[in-house]
C-alpha positions in Angstrom: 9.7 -46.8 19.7 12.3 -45.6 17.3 9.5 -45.6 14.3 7.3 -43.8 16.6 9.9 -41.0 17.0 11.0 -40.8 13.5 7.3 -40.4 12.2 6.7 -37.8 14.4 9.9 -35.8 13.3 8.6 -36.5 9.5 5.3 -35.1 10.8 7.4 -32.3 12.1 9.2 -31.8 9.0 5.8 -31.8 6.9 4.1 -29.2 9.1 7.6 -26.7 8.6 7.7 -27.4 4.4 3.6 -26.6 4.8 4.3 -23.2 5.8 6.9 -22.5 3.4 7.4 -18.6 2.2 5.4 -18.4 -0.5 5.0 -14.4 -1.1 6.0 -13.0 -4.8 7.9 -10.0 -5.8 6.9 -6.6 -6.6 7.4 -5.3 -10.1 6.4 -1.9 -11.5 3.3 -0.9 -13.6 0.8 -3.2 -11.6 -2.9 -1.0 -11.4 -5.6 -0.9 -8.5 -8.2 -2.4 -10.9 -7.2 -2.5 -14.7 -5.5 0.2 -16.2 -7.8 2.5 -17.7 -8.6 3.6 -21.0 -5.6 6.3 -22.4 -6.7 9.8 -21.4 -9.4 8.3 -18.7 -7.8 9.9 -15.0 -7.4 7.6 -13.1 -8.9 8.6 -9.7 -11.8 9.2 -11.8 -12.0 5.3 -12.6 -11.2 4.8 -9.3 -14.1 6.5 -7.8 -16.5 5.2 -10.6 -15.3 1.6 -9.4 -14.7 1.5 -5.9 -17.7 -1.1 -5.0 -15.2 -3.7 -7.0 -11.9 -2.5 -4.9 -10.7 -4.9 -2.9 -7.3 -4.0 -1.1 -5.3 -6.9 0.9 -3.3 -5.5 3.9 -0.2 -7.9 5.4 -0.3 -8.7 8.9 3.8 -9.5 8.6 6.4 -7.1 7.2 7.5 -10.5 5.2 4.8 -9.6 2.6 5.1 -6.2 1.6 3.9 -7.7 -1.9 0.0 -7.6 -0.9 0.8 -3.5 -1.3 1.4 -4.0 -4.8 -2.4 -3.1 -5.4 -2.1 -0.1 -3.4 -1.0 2.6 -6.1 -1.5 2.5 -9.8 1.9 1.8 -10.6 5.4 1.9 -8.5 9.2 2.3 -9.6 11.2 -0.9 -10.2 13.7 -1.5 -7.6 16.9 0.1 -8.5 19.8 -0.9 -6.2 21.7 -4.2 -6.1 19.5 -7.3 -5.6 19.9 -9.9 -2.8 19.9 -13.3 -3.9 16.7 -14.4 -5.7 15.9 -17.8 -4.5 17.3 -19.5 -1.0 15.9 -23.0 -1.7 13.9 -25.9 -3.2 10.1 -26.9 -2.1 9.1 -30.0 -1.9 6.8 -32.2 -3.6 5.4 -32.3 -7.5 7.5 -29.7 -9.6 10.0 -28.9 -6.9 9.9 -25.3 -7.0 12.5 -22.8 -5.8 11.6 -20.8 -2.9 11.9 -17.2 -3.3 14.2 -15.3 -0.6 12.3 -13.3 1.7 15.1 -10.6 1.3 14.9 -10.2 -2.4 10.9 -10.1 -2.0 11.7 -6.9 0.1 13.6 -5.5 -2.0 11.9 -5.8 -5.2 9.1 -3.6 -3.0 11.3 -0.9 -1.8 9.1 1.5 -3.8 6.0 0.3 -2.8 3.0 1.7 -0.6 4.7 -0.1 2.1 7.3 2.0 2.2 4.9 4.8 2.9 3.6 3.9 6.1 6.9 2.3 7.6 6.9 5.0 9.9 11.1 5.1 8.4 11.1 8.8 6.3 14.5 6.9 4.6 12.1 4.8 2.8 9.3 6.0 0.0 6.8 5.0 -2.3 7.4 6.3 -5.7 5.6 6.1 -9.1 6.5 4.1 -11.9 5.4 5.9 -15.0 7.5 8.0 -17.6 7.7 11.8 -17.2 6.8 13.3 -13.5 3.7 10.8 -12.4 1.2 13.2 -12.7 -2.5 11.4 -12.6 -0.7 8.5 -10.8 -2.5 7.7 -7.2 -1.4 5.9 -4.0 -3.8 4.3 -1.8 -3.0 4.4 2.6 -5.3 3.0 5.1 -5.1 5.9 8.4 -7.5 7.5 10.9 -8.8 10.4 9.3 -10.1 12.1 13.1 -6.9 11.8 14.1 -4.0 14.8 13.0 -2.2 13.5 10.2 1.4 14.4 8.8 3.0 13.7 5.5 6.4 13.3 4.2 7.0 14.5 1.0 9.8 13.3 -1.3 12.4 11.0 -0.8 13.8 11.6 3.0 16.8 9.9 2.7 18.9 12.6 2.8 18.4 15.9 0.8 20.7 14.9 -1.7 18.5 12.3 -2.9 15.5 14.9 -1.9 16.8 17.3 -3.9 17.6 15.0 -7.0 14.1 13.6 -7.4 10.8 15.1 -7.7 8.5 16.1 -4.6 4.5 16.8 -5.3 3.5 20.0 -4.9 0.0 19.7 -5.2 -1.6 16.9 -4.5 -5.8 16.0 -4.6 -7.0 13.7 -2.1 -9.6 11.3 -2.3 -11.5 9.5 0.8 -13.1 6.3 1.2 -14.7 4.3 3.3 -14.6 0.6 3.4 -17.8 -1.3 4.1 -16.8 -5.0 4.0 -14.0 -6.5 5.9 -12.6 -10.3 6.6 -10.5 -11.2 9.0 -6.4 -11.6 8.8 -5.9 -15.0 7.9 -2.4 -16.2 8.0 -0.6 -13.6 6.0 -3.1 -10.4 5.1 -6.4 -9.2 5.7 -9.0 -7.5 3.0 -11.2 -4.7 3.0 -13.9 -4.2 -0.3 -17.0 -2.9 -1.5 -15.5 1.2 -1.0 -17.7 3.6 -0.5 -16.4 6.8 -1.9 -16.6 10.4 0.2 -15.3 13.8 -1.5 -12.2 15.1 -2.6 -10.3 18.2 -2.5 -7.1 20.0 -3.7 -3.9 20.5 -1.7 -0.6 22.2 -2.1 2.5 21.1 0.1 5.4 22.6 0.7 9.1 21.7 -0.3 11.2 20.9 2.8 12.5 17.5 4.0 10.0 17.0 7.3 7.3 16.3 8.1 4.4 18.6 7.5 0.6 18.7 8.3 -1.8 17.2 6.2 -5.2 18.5 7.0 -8.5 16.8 6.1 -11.6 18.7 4.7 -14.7 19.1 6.8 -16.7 17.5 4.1 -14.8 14.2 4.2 -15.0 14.3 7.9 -18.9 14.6 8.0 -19.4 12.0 5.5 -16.7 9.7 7.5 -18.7 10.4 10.7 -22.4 9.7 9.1 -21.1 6.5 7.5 -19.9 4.9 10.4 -22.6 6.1 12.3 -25.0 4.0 9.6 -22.6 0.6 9.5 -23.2 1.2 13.5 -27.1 1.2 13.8 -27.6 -1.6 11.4 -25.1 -4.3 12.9 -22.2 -6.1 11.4 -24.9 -8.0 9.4 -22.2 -10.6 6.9 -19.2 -8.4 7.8 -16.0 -8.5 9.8 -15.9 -5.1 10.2 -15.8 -3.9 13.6 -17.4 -0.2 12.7 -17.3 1.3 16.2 -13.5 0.8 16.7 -11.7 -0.4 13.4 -9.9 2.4 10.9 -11.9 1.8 8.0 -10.9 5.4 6.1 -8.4 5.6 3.2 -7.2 8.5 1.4 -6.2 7.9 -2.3 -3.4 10.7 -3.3 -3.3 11.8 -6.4 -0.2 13.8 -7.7 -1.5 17.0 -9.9 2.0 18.9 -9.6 5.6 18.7 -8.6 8.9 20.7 -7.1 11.3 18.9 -10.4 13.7 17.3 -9.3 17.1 18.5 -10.1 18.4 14.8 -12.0 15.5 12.3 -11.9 11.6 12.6 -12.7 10.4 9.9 -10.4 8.0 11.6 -7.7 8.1 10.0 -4.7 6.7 10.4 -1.1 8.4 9.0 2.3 5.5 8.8 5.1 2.3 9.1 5.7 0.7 8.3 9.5 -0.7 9.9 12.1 
């Protein structure tokens, strides 16, 4: 009885190790695709390439890393860092486990941070000078109103010190593949892209509307009513009900900042 009970604790034991954290840390500079050639723009080689866009979305706040693909590149955590690692693994190699924490916060800059629905938090670019040409990626219902927070909301100290963009030109797709969440993220591919068009926002610390052109709405409309009419067929999607738009923002202009260059922006959602 007693070797019963201890194998089924060791079974126990195995099943917890199995699902050990495994996520990886954010770092700055990561692109959608490849960086492109110097002097290409990137929404450009976005848009050329979006059948080979696949974007991985977390199901868990404990995985902001999966966002990591969302922009094409995103500031390198600057504040005191947690504790890196909070264990060992088991097995060949013994490998340390990362902390969940210091995962976090090595993406406190990333697209996740943009659609935390927390205005105290922001995504921000991770390139030299202002971020202009740089491009961040957010999954939302286009038919639905949608507001934006510009800047970093923390407080207008911060808002003030850092840049805010001032015009911006948005880009929408339209996802036509889908699989389903598996234990930690889900994955939408083969874009399909729609228009884009040029928008100026204004400098305050709020939220502020963030209207989308007619032309992207029409072509949003027609394209789901296509995936509709001819079925699922090999996808996951679920095209009468699922948000399958994203908008890629691209920063043409900013308010400067009054100390640093990094652009950043705090919310996006609807």
């Amino acid at each position: 009885m007693k070797k019963i009970i201890l194998l089924i604790l060791l079974l126990m034991v195995m099943n917890i190790e199995s699902q050990e954290y495994d996520a990886s840390p954010c770092y700055s500079g990561l692109s959608l695709i490849g960086r492109p050639k110097y002097g290409t723009v990137y929404s450009e080689f976005l848009i050329k390439n979006s059948e080979k866009l696949e974007l991985y979305e977390p199901v868990s706040e404990d995985y902001p890393n999966y966002y990591n693909s969302w922009a094409s590149s995103i500031l390198k955590a600057d504040t005191k860092s947690p504790q890196k690692y909070k264990g060992f693994s088991q097995g060949e190699g013994n490998p340390k486990l990362l902390n969940p924490e210091y995962v976090k916060w090595s993406c406190q800059y990333s697209p996740s941070s943009l659609i935390d629905k927390d205005p105290r938090t922001a995504w921000s670019e991770g390139v030299p000078g202002d971020g202009i040409g740089e491009v961040v990626i957010v999954r939302i219902d286009i038919t639905k109103p949608i507001k934006i927070w510009n800047g970093f909301g923390r407080n207008e100290k911060l808002y003030k010190e850092n840049n805010r963009p001032k015009k911006i030109k948005i880009h929408g797709f339209v996802a036509l593949d889908c699989s389903p969440a598996a234990m930690s993220f889900a994955s939408y591919s083969r874009f399909r892209y729609m228009d884009s068009y040029e928008y100026e926002l204004s400098d305050k610390n709020s939220y502020q509307p963030l209207t989308i052109s007619n032309s992207i709405l029409k072509k949003y409309y027609n394209t789901k009513d296509e995936l509709v009419s001819k079925g699922k067929g090999e996808s996951f999607c679920n095209f009468s009900d699922e948000v399958l738009s994203f908008l890629v923002i691209e920063i043409s202009s900013v308010y400067k900042g009054s100390k640093y260059s990094d652009t950043l922006i705090s919310e996006i959602t609807n």
